[in-house]
Coordinates of C-alpha atoms in Angstrom, one line a residue:
X7 CA 23.6 27.8 -11.1
X8 CA 25.1 27.1 -8.3
X9 CA 25.5 23.4 -8.4
X10 CA 24.0 21.4 -5.3
X11 CA 26.8 20.1 -2.7
X12 CA 26.2 16.4 -1.8
X13 CA 25.1 15.7 1.9
X14 CA 27.7 13.1 3.9
X15 CA 24.0 12.1 4.1
X16 CA 23.2 11.6 0.6
X17 CA 27.4 10.5 0.0
X18 CA 26.8 7.2 2.5
X19 CA 23.7 6.8 1.5
X20 CA 25.1 6.4 -2.1
X21 CA 27.8 4.5 -0.8
X22 CA 26.1 1.7 0.4
X23 CA 23.3 1.8 -2.2
X24 CA 26.0 0.9 -4.6
X25 CA 27.6 -1.4 -3.1
X26 CA 23.7 -2.8 -2.4
X27 CA 22.8 -3.0 -5.9
X28 CA 26.2 -4.5 -7.1
X29 CA 25.9 -7.3 -4.4
X30 CA 28.7 -6.3 -2.9
X31 CA 25.9 -6.7 0.4
X32 CA 24.3 -8.5 -0.3
X33 CA 19.9 -10.1 0.6
X34 CA 19.5 -10.7 4.3
X35 CA 22.9 -9.9 5.2
X36 CA 23.2 -7.6 8.3
X37 CA 24.7 -3.6 7.6
X38 CA 27.6 -3.2 9.9
X39 CA 26.3 -1.4 13.2
X40 CA 25.3 2.5 13.4
X41 CA 28.4 3.3 15.6
X42 CA 30.9 1.0 12.8
X43 CA 29.6 2.9 10.1
X44 CA 29.9 6.2 12.8
X45 CA 33.4 4.8 12.0
X46 CA 33.9 3.7 9.0
X47 CA 32.6 6.6 7.4
X48 CA 34.0 9.1 10.1
X49 CA 31.1 11.0 10.9
X50 CA 28.5 10.7 13.6
X51 CA 25.8 8.4 14.6
X52 CA 22.5 10.4 13.4
X53 CA 24.5 11.4 9.9
X54 CA 24.7 7.4 9.5
X55 CA 20.3 7.2 10.6
X56 CA 20.1 9.7 8.2
X57 CA 21.3 7.8 4.8
X58 CA 20.2 4.6 6.5
X59 CA 16.4 6.2 6.9
X60 CA 16.4 7.1 3.2
X61 CA 17.5 3.5 2.6
X62 CA 14.3 2.7 4.6
X63 CA 12.2 4.9 2.7
X64 CA 13.6 3.3 -1.4
X65 CA 12.6 -0.1 0.2
X66 CA 16.2 -1.2 0.4
X67 CA 17.0 -2.1 3.7
X68 CA 14.6 -2.4 6.0
X69 CA 15.4 -2.3 10.5
X70 CA 14.3 -5.4 12.8
X71 CA 14.4 -4.0 16.0
X72 CA 16.9 -4.8 18.3
X73 CA 19.0 -6.4 15.4
X74 CA 20.8 -4.2 12.8
X75 CA 19.8 -3.3 9.7
X76 CA 19.1 -5.8 7.3
X77 CA 19.2 -5.9 2.9
X78 CA 15.7 -6.0 1.6
X79 CA 15.8 -9.4 -0.3
X80 CA 13.2 -7.4 -4.1
X81 CA 10.2 -8.1 -3.9
X82 CA 8.2 -9.3 -7.1
X83 CA 7.0 -6.4 -7.8
X84 CA 2.5 -6.7 -8.3
X85 CA -0.1 -5.7 -10.5
X86 CA -3.6 -3.3 -9.0
X87 CA -6.3 -2.7 -12.3
X88 CA -8.2 -0.1 -12.0
X89 CA -11.9 -0.5 -11.2
X90 CA -10.4 -4.4 -9.8
X91 CA -10.6 -4.8 -5.4
X92 CA -7.1 -6.0 -4.9
X93 CA -4.1 -6.1 -6.6
X94 CA -3.2 -8.9 -8.3
X95 CA -0.1 -11.0 -8.5
X96 CA 0.7 -15.4 -9.6
X97 CA 0.8 -16.5 -5.4
X98 CA -0.9 -14.0 -3.9
X99 CA -2.6 -15.3 -1.2
X100 CA -5.4 -12.4 0.4
X101 CA -7.4 -13.3 3.9
X102 CA -10.3 -11.6 4.6
X103 CA -12.2 -11.1 8.1
X104 CA -15.3 -9.0 9.0
X105 CA -16.1 -6.2 11.3
X106 CA -20.2 -4.9 11.8
X107 CA -19.3 -1.0 12.2
X108 CA -20.8 2.2 12.6
X109 CA -20.4 4.6 9.6
X110 CA -19.0 8.1 11.5
X111 CA -16.3 10.2 9.9
X112 CA -14.1 9.9 6.7
X113 CA -16.4 6.2 6.1
X114 CA -19.6 7.6 6.1
X115 CA -19.3 11.0 3.7
X116 CA -17.6 8.2 1.6
X117 CA -20.3 5.6 1.5
X118 CA -23.3 9.3 1.4
X119 CA -24.9 7.6 4.1
X120 CA -26.5 8.9 7.9
X121 CA -24.0 8.5 10.6
X122 CA -24.3 5.1 12.0
X123 CA -25.6 3.7 9.9
X124 CA -24.3 -0.2 9.7
X125 CA -21.1 -1.7 8.0
X126 CA -19.3 -4.2 7.1
X127 CA -15.7 -3.4 7.4
X128 CA -14.3 -5.8 5.1
X129 CA -10.5 -6.6 6.3
X130 CA -7.8 -8.1 3.7
X131 CA -4.4 -8.6 3.4
X132 CA -2.7 -10.0 0.3
X133 CA 0.0 -12.3 1.0
X134 CA 3.1 -13.3 -1.5
X135 CA 4.6 -16.2 1.1
X136 CA 4.4 -15.3 4.8
X137 CA 5.2 -11.2 3.5
X138 CA 2.4 -9.3 3.2
X139 CA 2.7 -7.0 -0.1
X140 CA -1.4 -5.4 0.4
X141 CA -4.1 -3.9 2.8
X142 CA -7.6 -2.9 1.5
X143 CA -10.7 -2.1 4.4
X144 CA -13.8 -2.5 2.8
X145 CA -16.8 -0.9 3.9
X146 CA -21.0 -2.4 2.5
X147 CA -23.5 -1.3 4.5
X148 CA -25.2 -4.4 6.2
X149 CA -28.2 -3.4 3.6
X150 CA -26.0 -3.9 0.5
X151 CA -24.1 -7.1 2.0
X152 CA -26.5 -9.8 2.6
X153 CA -24.8 -12.7 4.6
X154 CA -24.6 -15.2 2.8
X155 CA -22.8 -13.2 0.9
X156 CA -20.8 -12.1 4.3
X157 CA -19.3 -16.1 4.2
X158 CA -18.4 -16.4 0.9
X159 CA -15.0 -16.2 0.5
X160 CA -15.4 -14.7 -2.6
X161 CA -17.0 -11.9 -1.3
X162 CA -15.7 -8.8 -1.5
X163 CA -16.4 -8.3 -4.8
X164 CA -19.8 -9.8 -5.7
X165 CA -21.5 -7.0 -6.5
X166 CA -19.9 -6.5 -10.2
X167 CA -23.3 -6.7 -11.8
X168 CA -25.0 -3.7 -10.0
X169 CA -22.0 -1.8 -10.1
X170 CA -22.0 0.8 -13.1
X171 CA -19.6 3.6 -12.6
X172 CA -16.5 4.0 -10.8
X173 CA -14.6 6.6 -9.1
X174 CA -10.9 5.6 -8.4
X175 CA -8.3 7.7 -5.4
X176 CA -4.7 7.5 -6.0
X177 CA -2.5 9.0 -4.0
X178 CA 1.3 8.3 -1.9
X179 CA 2.1 9.4 0.6
X180 CA 4.5 7.2 4.2
X181 CA 1.5 4.7 5.6
X182 CA 0.4 5.1 8.9
X183 CA 1.1 3.1 12.3
X184 CA -0.8 1.1 11.5
X185 CA -0.2 0.4 8.3
X186 CA 3.7 0.4 8.7
X187 CA 2.6 -2.2 11.4
X188 CA 0.3 -4.1 8.9
X189 CA 2.4 -4.5 6.0
X190 CA 5.3 -4.8 8.3
X191 CA 7.6 -1.9 6.0
X192 CA 9.5 0.8 8.0
X193 CA 7.3 4.1 8.6
X194 CA 9.6 5.8 6.8
X195 CA 8.7 3.8 3.6
X196 CA 6.3 5.5 1.4
X197 CA 2.5 3.9 0.4
X198 CA 1.0 4.4 -2.5
X199 CA -2.8 4.3 -1.6
X200 CA -6.1 3.5 -3.6
X201 CA -9.6 4.9 -2.5
X202 CA -11.9 2.9 -4.5
X203 CA -15.6 4.2 -4.8
X204 CA -18.4 2.3 -7.0
X205 CA -21.6 2.8 -7.4
X206 CA -24.5 2.0 -9.5
X207 CA -27.0 3.4 -11.7
X208 CA -28.8 5.7 -9.9
X209 CA -25.4 7.0 -8.2
X210 CA -25.8 4.9 -5.0
X211 CA -23.0 4.2 -3.4
X212 CA -22.5 0.3 -3.5
X213 CA -18.6 0.6 -1.7
X214 CA -16.2 2.2 -0.7
X215 CA -12.3 0.1 -0.6
X216 CA -9.3 2.2 1.2
X217 CA -6.7 -0.1 -0.1
X218 CA -2.1 0.5 0.8
X219 CA 0.7 -0.8 -1.0
X220 CA 3.9 -0.5 -0.8
X221 CA 5.0 1.7 -3.7
X222 CA 8.6 0.4 -4.8
X223 CA 7.1 -2.4 -5.2
X224 CA 3.8 -2.6 -6.9
X225 CA 2.2 -0.6 -10.4
X226 CA -1.3 0.3 -10.3
X227 CA -2.7 0.8 -14.4
X228 CA -6.2 1.6 -15.8
X229 CA -7.4 1.2 -18.6
X230 CA -9.6 3.9 -20.8
X231 CA -12.4 3.2 -23.2
X232 CA -13.2 6.2 -25.5
X233 CA -17.0 6.3 -25.9
X234 CA -18.4 4.8 -28.7
X235 CA -18.4 6.9 -32.4
X236 CA -23.1 7.3 -31.6
X237 CA -22.3 8.5 -28.0
X238 CA -20.2 11.4 -29.4
X239 CA -21.9 12.2 -31.8
X240 CA -25.5 13.1 -29.5

């Protein structure tokens, strides 16, 4: 089998990656301009942009429009625990904004409700300092979200007593423009998306949650409990 020959883009990305991981290029430091990098590596500017796009996708650098490319400071990893509403890490703060909308499209399908059913949407963003770490949209039929709970800072997550089953789907993909803006990340940086459906004992969907996190700074942990012996003997 013929070995794969690294492209110029890959070779340049690897050299810059090494400079970053060894500390030669320090967090917060500005990289040379794209024309200067092109001259240094004796390649075209488009090739430099391709190499930088690889490093952006890995979360090693970030581009500030009009200012250049900067080495990104390493972020502490945060953990999403299966069945829990939002990711957890010490010192995370969460802002919650509520809106009334009508059930349509994908959300209506997830909630299994008729079209135009009144819903409460909770738009949640978690921050570490001023840095956004995750964004979530949680949808609940209005008749399941009393007004008193809508005003509570502990909501969503207040219906755990009714919840008997949670279904979660995890996907890795590129962010939507809205997600990239909310998380302040490059559109080429991969995100982890978790779609969570909570049901009660009758199978009714209590809520649908769509959670998005930068995949290079987050872990998703799911714990499985084996069935009790008397259940397996039935």
